[in-house]
């Protein structure tokens, strides 16, 4: 037991744990389903790997610099960190993070309900209640349980992705060599440059940086610069290995629009090859990633509240207080989001084809546009359809926050 405890206080905690927390909170929603990998990389075909490289470099460099600054300034929560780099503008991030957290909680819970319903055949509310209870329990017991939960989650996630990748690539892998041999980028209209693909990966990293505060509390164990730098690089590696597994799986079907245009590309890729057991595993893995994302986001907020209490010379929250506050926060958002009149955020979410839902609505809308194009005919109409289709694909990622 003592050796197990030392494991979470020694080399693993200093070098690897920050990266584990980073990828755990990052890989939820559109990343886990494969939708974001298509939008920010795989759509570029043979050049898509450069997007993955850009994502890795972005996370590795920013994580290394961030962790070193945290170590030097002891800014282990996002309020202290933002005061260090933004001065009086720290309050802006506080407001933005609060709004972000509310959206994340609502979307992650609803997505879990949908995934549980679609892959396991259980009632929608089973997923919603399950994620609410698990997230509340994790935040009740605090940092140490979260570290262990997300460590086990990383092992399960990688095992799942390896299973899915072997299944898909082992069956359809011949197309990968064809894509690279022909330098195929045909899913994108016009020419695609290496710089554009690389920049897309950098942008993907940039819009996901909001997950970084979830890892700040793990830096308390670091005492040397080498630990900050190495842990940042490891974080970049852990965050992008599933990215590349998904990318090469998608290349098995490139440029098939049935896969690249699917709301959940992984399900589209495994269709006809995966049995109900594998689909159930996929549902469990997806649900696990959503729990990890929600847990990390809320825990970062609780750490920020604790720091505020310390600054006000008040005792920090105990596990009991954490339980009440996280439970009240989660329950309040769920009550608002799922209330009977279905106004507010849920209406906004359901207006678009969510990355976490089935591809049926998305495919139906694409087919309607194609039918409209066929009836209209003409170059001008075709151009208009292509613009509409691109716009529709764009809306498919509008609600995939992290």
Short mmCIF file of C-alpha atoms in Angstrom, two decimals:
data_model
loop_
_atom_site.label_atom_id
_atom_site.label_comp_id
_atom_site.label_asym_id
_atom_site.label_seq_id
_atom_site.Cartn_x
_atom_site.Cartn_y
_atom_site.Cartn_z
CA UNK A 1 0.00 0.00 0.00
CA UNK A 2 2.88 2.31 0.84
CA UNK A 3 4.53 1.56 -2.51
CA UNK A 4 1.26 2.39 -4.26
CA UNK A 5 1.11 5.72 -2.43
CA UNK A 6 4.73 6.49 -3.30
CA UNK A 7 3.90 5.83 -6.96
CA UNK A 8 1.64 8.89 -6.94
CA UNK A 9 4.20 11.04 -5.15
CA UNK A 10 7.39 10.12 -7.01
CA UNK A 11 8.62 10.11 -10.60
CA UNK A 12 5.24 9.26 -12.11
CA UNK A 13 3.55 12.20 -10.37
CA UNK A 14 6.27 14.66 -11.38
CA UNK A 15 6.76 13.70 -15.00
CA UNK A 16 3.70 11.82 -16.28
CA UNK A 17 0.68 12.72 -14.16
CA UNK A 18 0.28 16.30 -15.52
CA UNK A 19 0.11 14.89 -19.04
CA UNK A 20 -2.37 12.22 -17.95
CA UNK A 21 -4.68 14.91 -16.55
CA UNK A 22 -4.23 17.03 -19.69
CA UNK A 23 -5.26 14.30 -22.12
CA UNK A 24 -8.01 13.08 -19.78
CA UNK A 25 -9.79 16.44 -19.78
CA UNK A 26 -8.96 17.15 -23.43
CA UNK A 27 -10.25 13.90 -24.93
CA UNK A 28 -13.97 14.34 -24.49
CA UNK A 29 -16.74 15.12 -26.92
CA UNK A 30 -15.67 15.74 -30.49
CA UNK A 31 -12.11 14.49 -29.97
CA UNK A 32 -13.22 11.11 -28.66
CA UNK A 33 -15.76 10.56 -31.43
CA UNK A 34 -13.22 11.47 -34.12
CA UNK A 35 -15.22 14.43 -35.41
CA UNK A 36 -12.63 17.04 -34.45
CA UNK A 37 -9.76 14.98 -35.82
CA UNK A 38 -11.52 15.06 -39.19
CA UNK A 39 -12.26 18.78 -39.00
CA UNK A 40 -8.75 19.79 -37.95
CA UNK A 41 -6.58 17.21 -39.67
CA UNK A 42 -7.88 14.09 -41.38
CA UNK A 43 -9.79 16.08 -44.00
CA UNK A 44 -6.39 17.09 -45.42
CA UNK A 45 -5.69 13.47 -46.35
CA UNK A 46 -2.01 12.74 -46.97
CA UNK A 47 -1.05 16.07 -45.35
CA UNK A 48 -3.23 15.58 -42.29
CA UNK A 49 -0.38 14.19 -40.21
CA UNK A 50 1.08 17.70 -40.20
CA UNK A 51 -2.00 18.87 -38.31
CA UNK A 52 -1.28 16.24 -35.70
CA UNK A 53 2.31 17.45 -35.54
CA UNK A 54 1.11 21.03 -35.05
CA UNK A 55 -1.21 19.91 -32.26
CA UNK A 56 1.60 18.03 -30.53
CA UNK A 57 4.07 20.90 -30.79
CA UNK A 58 1.47 23.37 -29.55
CA UNK A 59 0.56 21.36 -26.46
CA UNK A 60 4.15 20.35 -25.69
CA UNK A 61 5.58 23.87 -25.88
CA UNK A 62 2.71 25.64 -24.11
CA UNK A 63 2.44 22.97 -21.39
CA UNK A 64 6.19 23.08 -20.71
CA UNK A 65 6.22 26.89 -20.46
CA UNK A 66 3.03 26.95 -18.38
CA UNK A 67 4.22 24.32 -15.92
CA UNK A 68 7.55 26.05 -15.42
CA UNK A 69 5.83 29.39 -14.76
CA UNK A 70 3.49 27.69 -12.29
CA UNK A 71 6.42 26.06 -10.55
CA UNK A 72 8.30 29.33 -10.21
CA UNK A 73 5.33 31.41 -9.07
CA UNK A 74 3.48 28.65 -7.18
CA UNK A 75 0.30 29.56 -9.07
CA UNK A 76 -1.49 26.25 -8.64
CA UNK A 77 -4.96 27.54 -9.50
CA UNK A 78 -6.13 29.52 -12.52
CA UNK A 79 -6.93 32.72 -10.60
CA UNK A 80 -3.37 33.05 -9.31
CA UNK A 81 -1.98 32.04 -12.69
CA UNK A 82 -4.10 34.61 -14.57
CA UNK A 83 -3.08 37.31 -12.11
CA UNK A 84 0.53 36.45 -12.87
CA UNK A 85 0.22 36.78 -16.64
CA UNK A 86 -2.78 39.12 -16.99
CA UNK A 87 -2.72 41.36 -13.95
CA UNK A 88 -6.10 43.02 -13.29
CA UNK A 89 -7.65 41.25 -16.30
CA UNK A 90 -7.79 37.99 -14.34
CA UNK A 91 -11.48 38.65 -13.65
CA UNK A 92 -12.22 38.33 -17.38
CA UNK A 93 -10.96 34.76 -17.41
CA UNK A 94 -12.97 34.03 -14.27
CA UNK A 95 -16.17 35.05 -16.03
CA UNK A 96 -15.31 33.22 -19.25
CA UNK A 97 -14.38 30.05 -17.36
CA UNK A 98 -17.63 30.12 -15.41
CA UNK A 99 -19.67 30.34 -18.61
CA UNK A 100 -17.51 27.69 -20.23
CA UNK A 101 -17.99 25.38 -17.25
CA UNK A 102 -21.77 25.71 -17.35
CA UNK A 103 -21.84 24.82 -21.05
CA UNK A 104 -19.46 21.90 -20.55
CA UNK A 105 -21.44 20.41 -17.69
CA UNK A 106 -24.69 20.60 -19.63
CA UNK A 107 -23.35 19.29 -22.94
CA UNK A 108 -21.25 16.51 -21.38
CA UNK A 109 -24.20 15.19 -19.34
CA UNK A 110 -26.56 15.29 -22.30
CA UNK A 111 -23.94 13.65 -24.52
CA UNK A 112 -23.42 10.87 -21.99
CA UNK A 113 -27.16 10.23 -21.95
CA UNK A 114 -27.23 10.03 -25.74
CA UNK A 115 -24.22 7.72 -25.99
CA UNK A 116 -25.50 5.36 -23.29
CA UNK A 117 -28.85 5.22 -25.06
CA UNK A 118 -27.39 4.63 -28.52
CA UNK A 119 -24.58 2.18 -27.73
CA UNK A 120 -25.80 0.33 -24.63
CA UNK A 121 -29.55 0.55 -25.19
CA UNK A 122 -30.17 2.08 -21.75
CA UNK A 123 -32.49 4.94 -20.96
CA UNK A 124 -31.15 8.44 -21.68
CA UNK A 125 -31.50 9.45 -18.03
CA UNK A 126 -29.32 6.57 -16.88
CA UNK A 127 -26.36 8.26 -18.56
CA UNK A 128 -27.26 11.72 -17.24
CA UNK A 129 -27.66 10.51 -13.65
CA UNK A 130 -24.54 8.33 -13.86
CA UNK A 131 -22.20 11.13 -14.93
CA UNK A 132 -23.71 13.48 -12.34
CA UNK A 133 -23.20 11.01 -9.49
CA UNK A 134 -19.69 9.93 -10.54
CA UNK A 135 -18.46 13.52 -11.00
CA UNK A 136 -19.90 14.51 -7.61
CA UNK A 137 -18.21 11.56 -5.88
CA UNK A 138 -14.84 12.28 -7.50
CA UNK A 139 -14.92 15.94 -6.47
CA UNK A 140 -16.11 14.95 -2.99
CA UNK A 141 -12.97 12.90 -2.38
CA UNK A 142 -10.76 15.45 -4.13
CA UNK A 143 -7.44 15.56 -5.94
CA UNK A 144 -5.97 12.21 -4.96
CA UNK A 145 -8.97 10.17 -6.09
CA UNK A 146 -9.20 12.21 -9.30
CA UNK A 147 -5.54 11.48 -10.05
CA UNK A 148 -6.10 7.76 -9.63
CA UNK A 149 -9.38 7.72 -11.53
CA UNK A 150 -7.94 9.55 -14.51
CA UNK A 151 -4.79 7.41 -14.48
CA UNK A 152 -6.95 4.29 -14.79
CA UNK A 153 -9.07 6.15 -17.34
CA UNK A 154 -6.01 6.79 -19.49
CA UNK A 155 -5.14 3.08 -19.50
CA UNK A 156 -8.73 2.19 -20.43
CA UNK A 157 -8.86 4.90 -23.09
CA UNK A 158 -5.65 3.77 -24.77
CA UNK A 159 -6.75 0.14 -24.62
CA UNK A 160 -10.02 1.11 -26.28
CA UNK A 161 -8.37 3.16 -29.00
CA UNK A 162 -5.90 0.37 -29.73
CA UNK A 163 -8.76 -2.12 -30.06
CA UNK A 164 -10.72 0.19 -32.35
CA UNK A 165 -7.66 1.04 -34.45
CA UNK A 166 -6.55 -2.57 -34.86
CA UNK A 167 -10.08 -3.53 -35.86
CA UNK A 168 -10.40 -0.79 -38.48
CA UNK A 169 -6.84 -0.66 -39.82
CA UNK A 170 -6.55 -4.45 -39.84
CA UNK A 171 -9.65 -4.66 -42.03
CA UNK A 172 -9.36 -1.62 -44.31
CA UNK A 173 -5.71 -0.59 -43.94
CA UNK A 174 -4.73 -1.05 -47.62
CA UNK A 175 -6.21 2.34 -48.48
CA UNK A 176 -3.70 4.15 -46.24
CA UNK A 177 -0.76 3.46 -48.58
CA UNK A 178 -2.91 4.50 -51.55
CA UNK A 179 -3.71 7.87 -49.94
CA UNK A 180 -0.06 8.65 -49.28
CA UNK A 181 1.21 7.26 -52.60
CA UNK A 182 -1.23 9.48 -54.52
CA UNK A 183 -0.74 12.45 -52.18
CA UNK A 184 -4.53 12.46 -51.90
CA UNK A 185 -6.13 15.60 -50.43
CA UNK A 186 -9.28 15.39 -52.55
CA UNK A 187 -11.79 15.83 -49.74
CA UNK A 188 -10.77 19.50 -49.66
CA UNK A 189 -11.49 21.60 -52.73
CA UNK A 190 -8.47 23.16 -54.41
CA UNK A 191 -4.85 22.81 -53.40
CA UNK A 192 -3.82 22.12 -49.82
CA UNK A 193 -0.45 23.32 -48.57
CA UNK A 194 1.63 21.78 -45.83
CA UNK A 195 1.55 25.09 -43.99
CA UNK A 196 -2.24 25.15 -43.96
CA UNK A 197 -2.44 21.65 -42.54
CA UNK A 198 0.18 22.44 -39.88
CA UNK A 199 -1.59 25.67 -38.91
CA UNK A 200 -4.89 23.82 -38.53
CA UNK A 201 -3.28 21.66 -35.85
CA UNK A 202 -1.93 24.73 -34.06
CA UNK A 203 -5.44 26.25 -34.09
CA UNK A 204 -6.87 23.04 -32.66
CA UNK A 205 -4.39 23.21 -29.82
CA UNK A 206 -5.17 26.89 -29.23
CA UNK A 207 -8.91 26.49 -28.85
CA UNK A 208 -8.40 23.62 -26.40
CA UNK A 209 -6.03 25.49 -24.09
CA UNK A 210 -8.90 26.18 -21.74
CA UNK A 211 -8.46 22.64 -20.39
CA UNK A 212 -5.00 23.47 -19.05
CA UNK A 213 -6.17 24.77 -15.62
CA UNK A 214 -7.42 21.27 -14.82
CA UNK A 215 -3.78 20.15 -14.59
CA UNK A 216 -2.38 22.99 -12.47
CA UNK A 217 -2.79 21.26 -9.09
CA UNK A 218 -0.48 18.43 -10.19
CA UNK A 219 2.50 20.80 -10.54
CA UNK A 220 2.89 21.21 -6.75
CA UNK A 221 5.20 18.19 -6.68
CA UNK A 222 7.64 19.62 -9.23
CA UNK A 223 10.83 21.19 -7.91
CA UNK A 224 13.10 21.37 -10.98
CA UNK A 225 12.88 22.88 -14.45
CA UNK A 226 13.58 19.55 -16.13
CA UNK A 227 10.43 18.17 -14.52
CA UNK A 228 8.32 21.00 -15.94
CA UNK A 229 9.74 20.69 -19.44
CA UNK A 230 9.64 16.89 -19.64
CA UNK A 231 6.12 16.70 -18.21
CA UNK A 232 4.97 19.25 -20.79
CA UNK A 233 6.44 17.20 -23.64
CA UNK A 234 4.91 14.02 -22.26
CA UNK A 235 1.59 15.84 -22.04
CA UNK A 236 1.85 16.71 -25.72
CA UNK A 237 2.59 13.09 -26.59
CA UNK A 238 -0.28 11.68 -24.52
CA UNK A 239 -2.68 14.24 -25.96
CA UNK A 240 -1.89 13.35 -29.57
CA UNK A 241 -1.38 9.57 -29.65
CA UNK A 242 -5.17 8.97 -29.85
CA UNK A 243 -5.25 11.76 -32.45
CA UNK A 244 -2.89 9.84 -34.75
CA UNK A 245 -4.64 6.52 -34.14
CA UNK A 246 -7.89 8.14 -35.24
CA UNK A 247 -6.21 9.88 -38.18
CA UNK A 248 -4.77 6.66 -39.63
CA UNK A 249 -8.08 4.89 -39.09
CA UNK A 250 -9.85 7.63 -41.07
CA UNK A 251 -7.26 7.29 -43.84
CA UNK A 252 -8.56 3.76 -44.37
CA UNK A 253 -11.67 5.35 -45.88
CA UNK A 254 -10.35 8.63 -47.29
CA UNK A 255 -12.01 10.49 -49.02
CA UNK A 256 -15.32 8.67 -48.36
CA UNK A 257 -17.87 11.34 -47.26
CA UNK A 258 -19.88 8.73 -45.35
CA UNK A 259 -17.01 8.58 -42.86
CA UNK A 260 -15.48 12.03 -43.09
CA UNK A 261 -18.94 13.62 -42.97
CA UNK A 262 -20.24 11.46 -40.11
CA UNK A 263 -21.08 13.05 -36.78
CA UNK A 264 -19.35 10.11 -35.07
CA UNK A 265 -16.63 8.91 -37.48
CA UNK A 266 -15.56 6.03 -35.23
CA UNK A 267 -19.01 4.46 -35.36
CA UNK A 268 -19.10 4.94 -39.12
CA UNK A 269 -15.70 3.27 -39.47
CA UNK A 270 -16.64 0.29 -37.29
CA UNK A 271 -19.99 -0.23 -38.96
CA UNK A 272 -20.21 -3.76 -40.31
CA UNK A 273 -16.96 -4.90 -38.64
CA UNK A 274 -17.58 -4.37 -34.93
CA UNK A 275 -19.97 -6.57 -33.00
CA UNK A 276 -22.26 -5.39 -30.19
CA UNK A 277 -19.55 -6.00 -27.58
CA UNK A 278 -17.10 -3.63 -29.29
CA UNK A 279 -19.83 -1.02 -29.77
CA UNK A 280 -20.67 -1.32 -26.06
CA UNK A 281 -16.98 -0.84 -25.21
CA UNK A 282 -16.95 2.23 -27.44
CA UNK A 283 -19.92 3.63 -25.54
CA UNK A 284 -18.25 3.01 -22.20
CA UNK A 285 -14.99 4.62 -23.35
CA UNK A 286 -16.85 7.66 -24.70
CA UNK A 287 -18.81 7.99 -21.47
CA UNK A 288 -15.61 7.71 -19.44
CA UNK A 289 -13.97 10.54 -21.39
CA UNK A 290 -16.99 12.78 -20.75
CA UNK A 291 -16.81 12.06 -17.02
CA UNK A 292 -13.10 12.90 -17.00
CA UNK A 293 -13.68 16.17 -18.83
CA UNK A 294 -16.48 17.26 -16.48
CA UNK A 295 -14.52 16.23 -13.39
CA UNK A 296 -11.39 18.12 -14.40
CA UNK A 297 -13.27 21.30 -15.28
CA UNK A 298 -15.19 21.38 -11.98
CA UNK A 299 -12.14 20.47 -9.90
CA UNK A 300 -10.20 23.39 -11.39
CA UNK A 301 -13.03 25.70 -10.33
CA UNK A 302 -13.03 24.28 -6.79
CA UNK A 303 -9.27 24.79 -6.55
CA UNK A 304 -9.76 28.41 -7.57
CA UNK A 305 -12.45 28.85 -4.87
CA UNK A 306 -10.15 27.33 -2.26
CA UNK A 307 -7.41 29.78 -3.17
CA UNK A 308 -9.88 32.66 -2.83
CA UNK A 309 -10.80 31.48 0.65
CA UNK A 310 -7.13 31.33 1.61
CA UNK A 311 -6.60 34.88 0.34
CA UNK A 312 -9.54 35.98 2.48
CA UNK A 313 -7.93 34.21 5.49
CA UNK A 314 -10.76 31.71 5.69
CA UNK A 315 -10.36 27.95 6.03
CA UNK A 316 -10.38 26.02 2.75
CA UNK A 317 -13.26 23.77 1.81
CA UNK A 318 -13.24 20.29 3.27
CA UNK A 319 -14.32 17.23 1.32
CA UNK A 320 -17.83 17.74 2.72
CA UNK A 321 -17.95 21.32 1.47
CA UNK A 322 -16.54 20.24 -1.90
CA UNK A 323 -19.32 17.69 -2.09
CA UNK A 324 -22.05 20.23 -1.35
CA UNK A 325 -20.71 22.88 -3.72
CA UNK A 326 -19.95 20.56 -6.63
CA UNK A 327 -23.23 18.71 -6.12
CA UNK A 328 -25.21 21.97 -5.99
CA UNK A 329 -23.43 23.31 -9.07
CA UNK A 330 -23.88 20.15 -11.09
CA UNK A 331 -27.47 19.63 -9.98
CA UNK A 332 -28.44 23.25 -10.68
CA UNK A 333 -27.07 23.15 -14.22
CA UNK A 334 -28.74 19.80 -14.91
CA UNK A 335 -32.04 21.07 -13.54
CA UNK A 336 -31.91 24.10 -15.81
CA UNK A 337 -30.65 22.25 -18.85
CA UNK A 338 -33.11 19.37 -18.68
CA UNK A 339 -36.15 21.21 -17.36
CA UNK A 340 -39.44 20.19 -19.05
CA UNK A 341 -39.88 23.22 -21.31
CA UNK A 342 -36.49 22.45 -22.97
CA UNK A 343 -35.70 26.12 -23.52
CA UNK A 344 -32.28 27.71 -23.14
CA UNK A 345 -29.06 25.86 -23.82
CA UNK A 346 -30.60 22.53 -24.75
CA UNK A 347 -32.60 24.18 -27.52
CA UNK A 348 -29.41 25.79 -28.82
CA UNK A 349 -27.55 22.46 -28.70
CA UNK A 350 -30.30 20.49 -30.40
CA UNK A 351 -30.56 22.94 -33.28
CA UNK A 352 -27.38 21.52 -34.75
CA UNK A 353 -26.10 17.99 -35.45
CA UNK A 354 -24.15 17.36 -32.27
CA UNK A 355 -20.85 15.52 -32.69
CA UNK A 356 -21.92 13.15 -29.94
CA UNK A 357 -25.21 12.13 -31.52
CA UNK A 358 -25.86 9.75 -34.37
CA UNK A 359 -24.96 10.70 -37.90
CA UNK A 360 -28.52 10.23 -39.16
CA UNK A 361 -29.61 13.85 -38.97
CA UNK A 362 -26.39 15.07 -40.52
CA UNK A 363 -26.57 12.51 -43.33
CA UNK A 364 -30.22 13.30 -43.99
CA UNK A 365 -29.49 16.99 -44.33
CA UNK A 366 -26.58 16.30 -46.69
CA UNK A 367 -28.84 14.08 -48.80
CA UNK A 368 -31.47 16.83 -48.93
CA UNK A 369 -28.86 19.29 -50.13
CA UNK A 370 -27.64 16.82 -52.74
CA UNK A 371 -31.19 16.28 -53.96
CA UNK A 372 -31.69 20.03 -54.17
CA UNK A 373 -28.48 20.33 -56.17
CA UNK A 374 -29.62 17.62 -58.58
CA UNK A 375 -32.92 19.35 -59.22
CA UNK A 376 -31.35 22.79 -59.67
CA UNK A 377 -28.34 21.82 -61.78
CA UNK A 378 -25.81 24.28 -63.14
CA UNK A 379 -22.40 25.40 -61.99
CA UNK A 380 -23.72 28.25 -59.89
CA UNK A 381 -26.11 25.95 -58.02
CA UNK A 382 -23.38 23.39 -57.49
CA UNK A 383 -21.11 26.02 -56.05
CA UNK A 384 -23.89 27.12 -53.73
CA UNK A 385 -24.43 23.52 -52.57
CA UNK A 386 -20.74 23.09 -51.88
CA UNK A 387 -20.78 26.25 -49.81
CA UNK A 388 -23.85 25.05 -47.90
CA UNK A 389 -22.28 21.65 -47.29
CA UNK A 390 -19.12 23.21 -45.94
CA UNK A 391 -21.21 25.43 -43.74
CA UNK A 392 -23.16 22.46 -42.46
CA UNK A 393 -19.97 20.64 -41.63
CA UNK A 394 -18.88 23.72 -39.78
CA UNK A 395 -21.99 23.75 -37.60
CA UNK A 396 -21.28 20.18 -36.59
CA UNK A 397 -18.44 21.39 -34.38
CA UNK A 398 -19.93 24.55 -33.02
CA UNK A 399 -21.16 22.93 -29.81
CA UNK A 400 -18.20 20.69 -29.14
CA UNK A 401 -16.57 22.58 -26.29
CA UNK A 402 -13.91 21.25 -23.96
#
